[in-house]
Short mmCIF file of C-alpha atoms in Angstrom, two decimals:
data_model
loop_
_atom_site.label_atom_id
_atom_site.label_comp_id
_atom_site.label_asym_id
_atom_site.label_seq_id
_atom_site.Cartn_x
_atom_site.Cartn_y
_atom_site.Cartn_z
CA UNK A 962 -33.19 81.23 -45.03
CA UNK A 963 -35.93 79.09 -43.47
CA UNK A 964 -38.55 76.65 -44.66
CA UNK A 965 -42.00 76.30 -43.11
CA UNK A 966 -42.81 72.73 -42.15
CA UNK A 967 -46.16 71.35 -40.94
CA UNK A 968 -46.28 69.53 -37.63
CA UNK A 969 -48.63 66.79 -36.48
CA UNK A 970 -51.02 69.38 -35.03
CA UNK A 971 -51.40 71.13 -38.38
CA UNK A 972 -49.38 74.21 -37.43
CA UNK A 973 -46.54 75.51 -39.56
CA UNK A 974 -43.17 76.17 -37.97
CA UNK A 975 -39.96 77.63 -39.27
CA UNK A 976 -36.97 75.35 -39.84
CA UNK A 977 -33.52 76.50 -40.85
CA UNK A 978 -31.92 73.89 -43.15
CA UNK A 979 -28.38 72.72 -42.64
CA UNK A 980 -25.86 74.13 -45.11
CA UNK A 981 -22.99 71.67 -44.70
CA UNK A 982 -23.56 68.11 -45.93
CA UNK A 983 -21.77 65.23 -44.29
CA UNK A 984 -19.25 64.43 -47.00
CA UNK A 985 -18.62 60.70 -47.36
CA UNK A 986 -16.57 59.84 -50.43
CA UNK A 987 -17.21 56.52 -52.17
CA UNK A 988 -14.83 53.72 -51.26
CA UNK A 989 -15.64 50.57 -53.15
CA UNK A 990 -13.50 48.38 -50.91
CA UNK A 991 -15.57 45.75 -49.06
CA UNK A 992 -16.26 46.33 -45.39
CA UNK A 993 -14.05 44.14 -43.22
CA UNK A 994 -15.57 43.35 -39.83
CA UNK A 995 -19.23 43.07 -40.84
CA UNK A 996 -21.11 41.91 -43.92
CA UNK A 997 -23.56 44.71 -44.72
CA UNK A 998 -26.38 44.70 -47.24
CA UNK A 999 -28.66 47.61 -48.03
CA UNK A 1000 -32.10 46.62 -49.22
CA UNK A 1001 -32.74 48.95 -52.16
CA UNK A 1002 -35.85 50.69 -53.44
CA UNK A 1003 -37.04 50.78 -57.04
CA UNK A 1004 -37.50 53.99 -59.00
CA UNK A 1005 -40.87 54.28 -60.71
CA UNK A 1006 -41.34 55.56 -64.26
CA UNK A 1007 -43.36 58.73 -63.58
CA UNK A 1008 -44.47 59.07 -67.22
CA UNK A 1009 -46.07 55.64 -67.45
CA UNK A 1010 -49.86 55.69 -67.84
CA UNK A 1011 -50.63 53.03 -65.25
CA UNK A 1012 -53.10 52.59 -62.41
CA UNK A 1013 -52.06 51.72 -58.84
CA UNK A 1014 -53.05 48.06 -59.29
CA UNK A 1015 -51.37 47.65 -62.69
CA UNK A 1016 -47.97 45.98 -63.17
CA UNK A 1017 -45.17 48.26 -62.01
CA UNK A 1018 -43.57 50.62 -64.51
CA UNK A 1019 -39.91 50.94 -63.47
CA UNK A 1020 -37.28 53.48 -64.49
CA UNK A 1021 -34.52 50.94 -64.98
CA UNK A 1022 -31.71 53.42 -65.56
CA UNK A 1023 -32.36 55.29 -62.31
CA UNK A 1024 -32.99 52.06 -60.40
CA UNK A 1025 -29.65 50.57 -61.45
CA UNK A 1026 -27.84 53.87 -60.89
CA UNK A 1027 -28.97 53.80 -57.27
CA UNK A 1028 -27.53 50.32 -56.85
CA UNK A 1029 -24.20 51.52 -58.27
CA UNK A 1030 -24.31 54.29 -55.66
CA UNK A 1031 -24.61 51.70 -52.87
CA UNK A 1032 -21.88 49.48 -54.32
CA UNK A 1033 -19.57 52.48 -54.66
CA UNK A 1034 -19.55 52.74 -50.86
CA UNK A 1035 -18.71 49.05 -50.39
CA UNK A 1036 -22.19 47.94 -49.41
CA UNK A 1037 -23.90 44.84 -50.69
CA UNK A 1038 -27.33 45.15 -52.30
CA UNK A 1039 -30.27 43.08 -51.08
CA UNK A 1040 -32.47 43.02 -54.15
CA UNK A 1041 -36.17 42.47 -54.74
CA UNK A 1042 -36.99 42.58 -51.03
CA UNK A 1043 -39.82 44.42 -49.31
CA UNK A 1044 -37.90 47.72 -49.63
CA UNK A 1045 -38.32 47.31 -53.39
CA UNK A 1046 -42.09 47.19 -52.72
CA UNK A 1047 -42.20 43.45 -53.24
CA UNK A 1048 -45.84 42.55 -52.80
CA UNK A 1049 -46.76 46.25 -52.45
CA UNK A 1050 -46.65 47.42 -56.05
CA UNK A 1051 -43.94 45.16 -57.50
CA UNK A 1052 -45.26 41.77 -58.63
CA UNK A 1053 -43.23 38.66 -59.43
CA UNK A 1054 -42.81 39.55 -63.12
CA UNK A 1055 -41.35 42.92 -62.14
CA UNK A 1056 -39.23 41.38 -59.40
CA UNK A 1057 -37.86 38.77 -61.81
CA UNK A 1058 -36.80 41.49 -64.25
CA UNK A 1059 -35.26 43.45 -61.39
CA UNK A 1060 -33.27 40.41 -60.27
CA UNK A 1061 -31.96 39.76 -63.78
CA UNK A 1062 -30.96 43.38 -64.41
CA UNK A 1063 -29.43 44.04 -61.00
CA UNK A 1064 -27.50 40.76 -60.99
CA UNK A 1065 -26.02 41.59 -64.40
CA UNK A 1066 -25.10 45.06 -63.14
CA UNK A 1067 -23.47 43.56 -60.04
CA UNK A 1068 -21.30 41.32 -62.23
CA UNK A 1069 -20.33 44.30 -64.37
CA UNK A 1070 -19.14 46.43 -61.45
CA UNK A 1071 -18.04 43.73 -59.02
CA UNK A 1072 -20.78 44.42 -56.50
CA UNK A 1073 -22.16 41.97 -53.99
CA UNK A 1074 -25.82 41.07 -54.42
CA UNK A 1075 -28.37 38.80 -52.78
CA UNK A 1076 -31.91 38.49 -54.14
CA UNK A 1077 -35.22 37.55 -52.63
CA UNK A 1078 -36.92 34.32 -53.64
CA UNK A 1079 -40.49 33.89 -52.51
CA UNK A 1080 -43.90 32.71 -53.71
CA UNK A 1081 -45.61 35.89 -54.85
CA UNK A 1082 -46.52 34.49 -58.28
CA UNK A 1083 -49.29 32.68 -56.39
CA UNK A 1084 -52.36 34.92 -56.39
CA UNK A 1085 -54.93 32.77 -54.59
CA UNK A 1086 -55.31 29.81 -52.26
CA UNK A 1087 -52.51 27.29 -52.80
CA UNK A 1088 -51.52 23.81 -51.75
CA UNK A 1089 -48.21 23.07 -50.05
CA UNK A 1090 -47.04 21.47 -53.29
CA UNK A 1091 -47.82 24.70 -55.18
CA UNK A 1092 -46.04 26.78 -52.53
CA UNK A 1093 -42.96 24.60 -52.81
CA UNK A 1094 -43.02 24.77 -56.62
CA UNK A 1095 -43.33 28.56 -56.54
CA UNK A 1096 -40.31 28.81 -54.24
CA UNK A 1097 -38.39 26.46 -56.54
CA UNK A 1098 -39.12 28.61 -59.59
CA UNK A 1099 -37.88 31.77 -57.91
CA UNK A 1100 -34.86 30.10 -56.33
CA UNK A 1101 -33.84 28.78 -59.74
CA UNK A 1102 -34.06 32.24 -61.30
CA UNK A 1103 -31.95 33.82 -58.57
CA UNK A 1104 -29.30 31.12 -58.89
CA UNK A 1105 -29.31 31.32 -62.70
CA UNK A 1106 -28.74 35.09 -62.35
CA UNK A 1107 -25.58 34.44 -60.35
CA UNK A 1108 -26.88 36.04 -57.14
CA UNK A 1109 -27.05 34.69 -53.62
CA UNK A 1110 -30.59 33.69 -52.65
CA UNK A 1111 -32.61 35.05 -49.77
CA UNK A 1112 -35.53 32.76 -48.95
CA UNK A 1113 -38.22 35.28 -48.11
CA UNK A 1114 -41.13 34.64 -45.78
CA UNK A 1115 -44.14 33.53 -47.82
CA UNK A 1116 -47.68 34.82 -47.42
CA UNK A 1117 -48.91 31.72 -49.26
CA UNK A 1118 -47.08 29.39 -46.87
CA UNK A 1119 -48.39 31.31 -43.85
CA UNK A 1120 -51.94 30.89 -45.19
CA UNK A 1121 -51.53 27.21 -46.13
CA UNK A 1122 -49.34 25.62 -43.45
CA UNK A 1123 -51.24 23.58 -40.88
CA UNK A 1124 -48.41 23.76 -38.36
CA UNK A 1125 -44.65 23.74 -37.78
CA UNK A 1126 -44.17 20.47 -39.64
CA UNK A 1127 -45.21 22.10 -42.92
CA UNK A 1128 -42.54 24.79 -42.52
CA UNK A 1129 -39.94 22.14 -41.73
CA UNK A 1130 -40.95 20.19 -44.84
CA UNK A 1131 -40.97 23.13 -47.28
CA UNK A 1132 -37.78 24.77 -46.06
CA UNK A 1133 -36.00 21.45 -45.71
CA UNK A 1134 -36.80 20.62 -49.33
CA UNK A 1135 -35.57 24.00 -50.57
CA UNK A 1136 -32.35 23.89 -48.57
CA UNK A 1137 -31.53 20.39 -49.77
CA UNK A 1138 -31.75 21.47 -53.39
CA UNK A 1139 -30.18 24.95 -53.16
CA UNK A 1140 -26.87 25.17 -55.01
CA UNK A 1141 -25.23 27.49 -52.47
CA UNK A 1142 -25.89 28.63 -48.91
CA UNK A 1143 -28.88 30.96 -48.65
CA UNK A 1144 -30.09 33.62 -46.25
CA UNK A 1145 -33.31 32.80 -44.41
CA UNK A 1146 -35.59 35.76 -43.80
CA UNK A 1147 -37.93 35.99 -40.81
CA UNK A 1148 -40.10 39.03 -41.46
CA UNK A 1149 -42.40 40.03 -38.63
CA UNK A 1150 -46.08 40.94 -39.04
CA UNK A 1151 -45.33 44.61 -38.36
CA UNK A 1152 -43.79 44.62 -41.86
CA UNK A 1153 -46.47 42.37 -43.38
CA UNK A 1154 -49.61 41.49 -41.40
CA UNK A 1155 -50.16 38.42 -43.62
CA UNK A 1156 -47.10 36.82 -41.95
CA UNK A 1157 -48.70 36.57 -38.50
CA UNK A 1158 -47.93 33.19 -36.96
CA UNK A 1159 -44.98 32.38 -39.21
CA UNK A 1160 -43.10 29.17 -38.40
CA UNK A 1161 -46.40 27.72 -37.21
CA UNK A 1162 -47.11 29.69 -34.05
CA UNK A 1163 -48.13 33.11 -32.75
CA UNK A 1164 -45.86 32.40 -29.78
CA UNK A 1165 -42.47 33.82 -30.77
CA UNK A 1166 -40.62 31.47 -28.43
CA UNK A 1167 -42.23 28.46 -30.10
CA UNK A 1168 -41.65 29.94 -33.56
CA UNK A 1169 -37.99 30.49 -32.73
CA UNK A 1170 -37.55 26.82 -31.92
CA UNK A 1171 -38.96 25.82 -35.32
CA UNK A 1172 -36.75 28.37 -37.06
CA UNK A 1173 -33.67 27.01 -35.28
CA UNK A 1174 -34.69 23.44 -36.12
CA UNK A 1175 -34.75 24.32 -39.84
CA UNK A 1176 -31.24 25.76 -39.57
CA UNK A 1177 -29.84 22.96 -37.43
CA UNK A 1178 -30.95 20.36 -39.99
CA UNK A 1179 -29.06 22.09 -42.83
CA UNK A 1180 -26.33 24.36 -41.36
CA UNK A 1181 -24.15 23.92 -44.47
CA UNK A 1182 -26.91 25.40 -46.64
CA UNK A 1183 -27.60 28.47 -44.48
CA UNK A 1184 -25.21 31.40 -44.87
CA UNK A 1185 -27.20 33.39 -42.37
CA UNK A 1186 -30.57 34.53 -41.10
CA UNK A 1187 -32.15 37.96 -41.47
CA UNK A 1188 -34.27 38.76 -38.45
CA UNK A 1189 -36.83 41.56 -38.78
CA UNK A 1190 -38.79 41.43 -35.53
CA UNK A 1191 -37.79 44.84 -34.05
CA UNK A 1192 -36.82 43.10 -30.80
CA UNK A 1193 -33.12 43.52 -29.95
CA UNK A 1194 -33.18 41.15 -26.98
CA UNK A 1195 -34.77 38.36 -28.97
CA UNK A 1196 -32.34 38.80 -31.85
CA UNK A 1197 -29.31 38.70 -29.55
CA UNK A 1198 -30.59 35.52 -27.91
CA UNK A 1199 -31.26 33.94 -31.29
CA UNK A 1200 -27.83 34.70 -32.73
CA UNK A 1201 -26.15 33.09 -29.71
CA UNK A 1202 -27.92 29.84 -30.58
CA UNK A 1203 -26.98 29.75 -34.26
CA UNK A 1204 -24.61 26.99 -35.43
CA UNK A 1205 -21.00 28.00 -35.99
CA UNK A 1206 -20.58 29.69 -39.35
CA UNK A 1207 -24.22 30.84 -39.65
CA UNK A 1208 -24.44 34.63 -39.57
CA UNK A 1209 -27.17 36.74 -38.04
CA UNK A 1210 -28.09 39.67 -40.29
CA UNK A 1211 -30.02 42.25 -38.33
CA UNK A 1212 -33.13 43.56 -40.00
CA UNK A 1213 -34.01 45.59 -36.91
CA UNK A 1214 -34.42 49.16 -38.11
CA UNK A 1215 -34.98 50.33 -34.51
CA UNK A 1216 -31.91 48.89 -32.75
CA UNK A 1217 -29.27 48.32 -35.46
CA UNK A 1218 -26.32 50.21 -33.89
CA UNK A 1219 -26.26 48.11 -30.73
CA UNK A 1220 -26.86 44.88 -32.64
CA UNK A 1221 -24.13 45.53 -35.20
CA UNK A 1222 -21.66 46.65 -32.53
CA UNK A 1223 -22.50 43.54 -30.55
CA UNK A 1224 -21.32 42.44 -27.13
CA UNK A 1225 -18.86 40.02 -25.56
CA UNK A 1226 -20.91 37.11 -26.92
CA UNK A 1227 -21.12 38.16 -30.57
CA UNK A 1228 -22.60 40.64 -33.03
CA UNK A 1229 -24.99 40.91 -35.95
CA UNK A 1230 -24.15 41.62 -39.55
CA UNK A 1231 -26.72 43.78 -41.34
CA UNK A 1232 -29.38 43.63 -44.04
CA UNK A 1233 -31.40 46.79 -43.56
CA UNK A 1234 -33.92 48.87 -45.45
CA UNK A 1235 -32.85 52.00 -43.60
CA UNK A 1236 -29.37 51.65 -45.11
CA UNK A 1237 -30.97 52.71 -48.41
CA UNK A 1238 -31.00 56.39 -47.31
CA UNK A 1239 -28.15 55.93 -44.82
CA UNK A 1240 -25.82 54.06 -47.20
CA UNK A 1241 -22.75 56.34 -47.23
CA UNK A 1242 -22.99 57.14 -43.52
CA UNK A 1243 -23.55 53.49 -42.60
CA UNK A 1244 -20.50 52.44 -44.63
CA UNK A 1245 -18.40 55.10 -42.95
CA UNK A 1246 -19.54 53.94 -39.50
CA UNK A 1247 -18.71 50.28 -40.21
CA UNK A 1248 -15.28 51.28 -41.53
CA UNK A 1249 -14.68 52.99 -38.19
CA UNK A 1250 -15.82 49.80 -36.47
CA UNK A 1251 -13.37 47.87 -38.66
CA UNK A 1252 -10.56 49.68 -36.81
CA UNK A 1253 -11.93 48.56 -33.44
CA UNK A 1254 -13.30 52.01 -32.59
CA UNK A 1255 -16.69 51.05 -31.14
CA UNK A 1256 -17.22 54.49 -29.59
CA UNK A 1257 -16.60 56.21 -32.94
CA UNK A 1258 -19.00 53.79 -34.61
CA UNK A 1259 -21.76 54.70 -32.17
CA UNK A 1260 -21.04 58.41 -32.49
CA UNK A 1261 -21.72 58.16 -36.22
CA UNK A 1262 -24.64 55.73 -36.27
CA UNK A 1263 -26.56 56.32 -33.04
CA UNK A 1264 -27.84 59.76 -34.16
CA UNK A 1265 -29.52 58.11 -37.19
CA UNK A 1266 -31.85 55.99 -35.07
CA UNK A 1267 -34.38 58.79 -34.58
CA UNK A 1268 -34.78 59.10 -38.35
CA UNK A 1269 -35.07 55.34 -38.76
CA UNK A 1270 -37.68 55.00 -36.04
CA UNK A 1271 -39.62 57.80 -37.66
CA UNK A 1272 -39.53 56.20 -41.12
CA UNK A 1273 -40.57 52.83 -39.69
CA UNK A 1274 -43.30 54.02 -37.35
CA UNK A 1275 -46.63 52.17 -37.67
CA UNK A 1276 -47.98 51.21 -40.12
CA UNK A 1277 -44.36 50.03 -40.50
CA UNK A 1278 -44.87 48.54 -43.97
CA UNK A 1279 -45.21 52.07 -45.39
CA UNK A 1280 -41.61 52.97 -44.52
CA UNK A 1281 -40.83 52.74 -48.26
CA UNK A 1282 -42.54 56.09 -48.82
CA UNK A 1283 -40.06 57.92 -46.61
CA UNK A 1284 -37.15 56.03 -48.14
CA UNK A 1285 -38.11 57.15 -51.66
CA UNK A 1286 -38.76 60.71 -50.49
CA UNK A 1287 -35.20 60.90 -49.15
CA UNK A 1288 -33.79 59.43 -52.38
CA UNK A 1289 -35.54 62.20 -54.32
CA UNK A 1290 -34.40 64.92 -51.94
CA UNK A 1291 -30.82 63.58 -52.10
CA UNK A 1292 -30.82 63.80 -55.90
CA UNK A 1293 -30.80 60.07 -56.66
CA UNK A 1294 -33.96 60.41 -58.77
CA UNK A 1295 -35.80 63.25 -60.44
CA UNK A 1296 -39.25 62.77 -58.95
CA UNK A 1297 -41.21 61.61 -55.93
CA UNK A 1298 -43.38 58.96 -57.54
CA UNK A 1299 -43.63 55.30 -56.53
CA UNK A 1300 -44.97 52.15 -58.10
CA UNK A 1301 -48.51 51.53 -56.94
CA UNK A 1302 -48.93 55.20 -56.06
CA UNK A 1303 -47.37 54.55 -52.66
CA UNK A 1304 -46.05 58.12 -52.42
CA UNK A 1305 -49.47 58.91 -50.94
CA UNK A 1306 -49.09 56.41 -48.09
CA UNK A 1307 -47.64 58.88 -45.56
CA UNK A 1308 -48.93 62.24 -44.37
CA UNK A 1309 -47.30 65.57 -45.18
CA UNK A 1310 -46.24 66.11 -41.52
CA UNK A 1311 -44.57 62.69 -41.58
CA UNK A 1312 -42.67 63.52 -44.76
CA UNK A 1313 -41.71 66.94 -43.45
CA UNK A 1314 -40.25 65.43 -40.29
CA UNK A 1315 -38.31 62.89 -42.36
CA UNK A 1316 -36.81 65.77 -44.34
CA UNK A 1317 -35.91 67.66 -41.16
CA UNK A 1318 -34.24 64.67 -39.51
CA UNK A 1319 -32.30 63.69 -42.63
CA UNK A 1320 -31.18 67.25 -43.20
CA UNK A 1321 -30.03 67.51 -39.61
CA UNK A 1322 -27.84 64.47 -40.15
CA UNK A 1323 -26.29 66.04 -43.24
CA UNK A 1324 -27.52 63.23 -45.50
CA UNK A 1325 -28.24 65.43 -48.51
CA UNK A 1326 -25.21 65.96 -50.80
CA UNK A 1327 -26.78 69.22 -51.99
CA UNK A 1328 -28.83 70.77 -49.14
CA UNK A 1329 -30.06 73.58 -51.38
CA UNK A 1330 -31.46 71.09 -53.88
CA UNK A 1331 -33.16 69.17 -51.07
CA UNK A 1332 -34.68 72.36 -49.69
CA UNK A 1333 -35.98 73.43 -53.10
CA UNK A 1334 -37.53 70.03 -53.73
CA UNK A 1335 -39.12 69.96 -50.28
CA UNK A 1336 -40.62 73.39 -50.90
CA UNK A 1337 -42.03 72.10 -54.19
CA UNK A 1338 -43.71 69.21 -52.36
CA UNK A 1339 -45.06 71.53 -49.69
CA UNK A 1340 -46.48 73.85 -52.36
CA UNK A 1341 -48.38 70.94 -53.93
CA UNK A 1342 -50.13 70.53 -50.56
CA UNK A 1343 -50.92 74.25 -50.39
CA UNK A 1344 -48.09 75.31 -48.09
CA UNK A 1345 -46.77 78.61 -49.39
CA UNK A 1346 -43.50 80.29 -48.53
#
């Protein structure tokens, strides 16, 4: 049996789906050698009568079930991050509800969770005082929910800050008052163009110095840093300069195997959006790494990079569409709908290639179900068998 898939040139080609899934049984035991978070997507309510710019309508049961899936494999969940369409369909009210519900679910099942705290309740021009107050509100909610906080990069701060000193002031204030060590998130403009010039400079070398100055002033309040710049060399250099005890969590969805494996001078932990579709396989690979088998780790994870680079190709911020497609094809949700109508953000050839690459990796627990669903999507676009 074959399925006809459209290519970038508009031609249809035959593809023979894989019949043997890569079976990875859940193992709730924590991973040993690396701390690994999967940023998780939200499942939209497909029956809600909402417009793309309306508040998100979320299927809470399916959303929480997906988090239990990730926890069952020993992964941590990074909640209310950009993978959850934060700022691209999910507003602060929706994110706050997501944080509360997911944190309660984590306590119920013993799962690890860290949640994003930002400033997205601000909808217009803001002063530095208002930016700081917005961060404080969100940080308080995350801490009250019992989750670890991730201080997300702020569009409002990027638009308001006059220079590096404003970043040092805002982050210094937040770190002084945080109850527990937080994760700092440096999200590059390829993920969010509004974050251009973060840390007060378009020069990444200068920005890195400001970032390190924030950490050095409060090393006891920084559990780690999540770096999402898609630059493996820069991340490796940065992690070598971190104070003792401060982790580097790679957010590099292009180069994660080499960064997690590390070198003679250290390694990165992980907080990755691509581990949403790769969760079971990623957990299996890190468990192999736990035994000291670096070669076996690479044999499992290196083949996934082509899929990840495809999902995160420019415009990178629309990678969520491919992530949700794969969740639907894998049977984690009953539909391919997204908050904000973001299911339309990628072309049919892009989605078809994502299916082909994921199927080739054996990511679908039921390949026949995935094939049937992909054929349904193709038919909606006029591709007939």
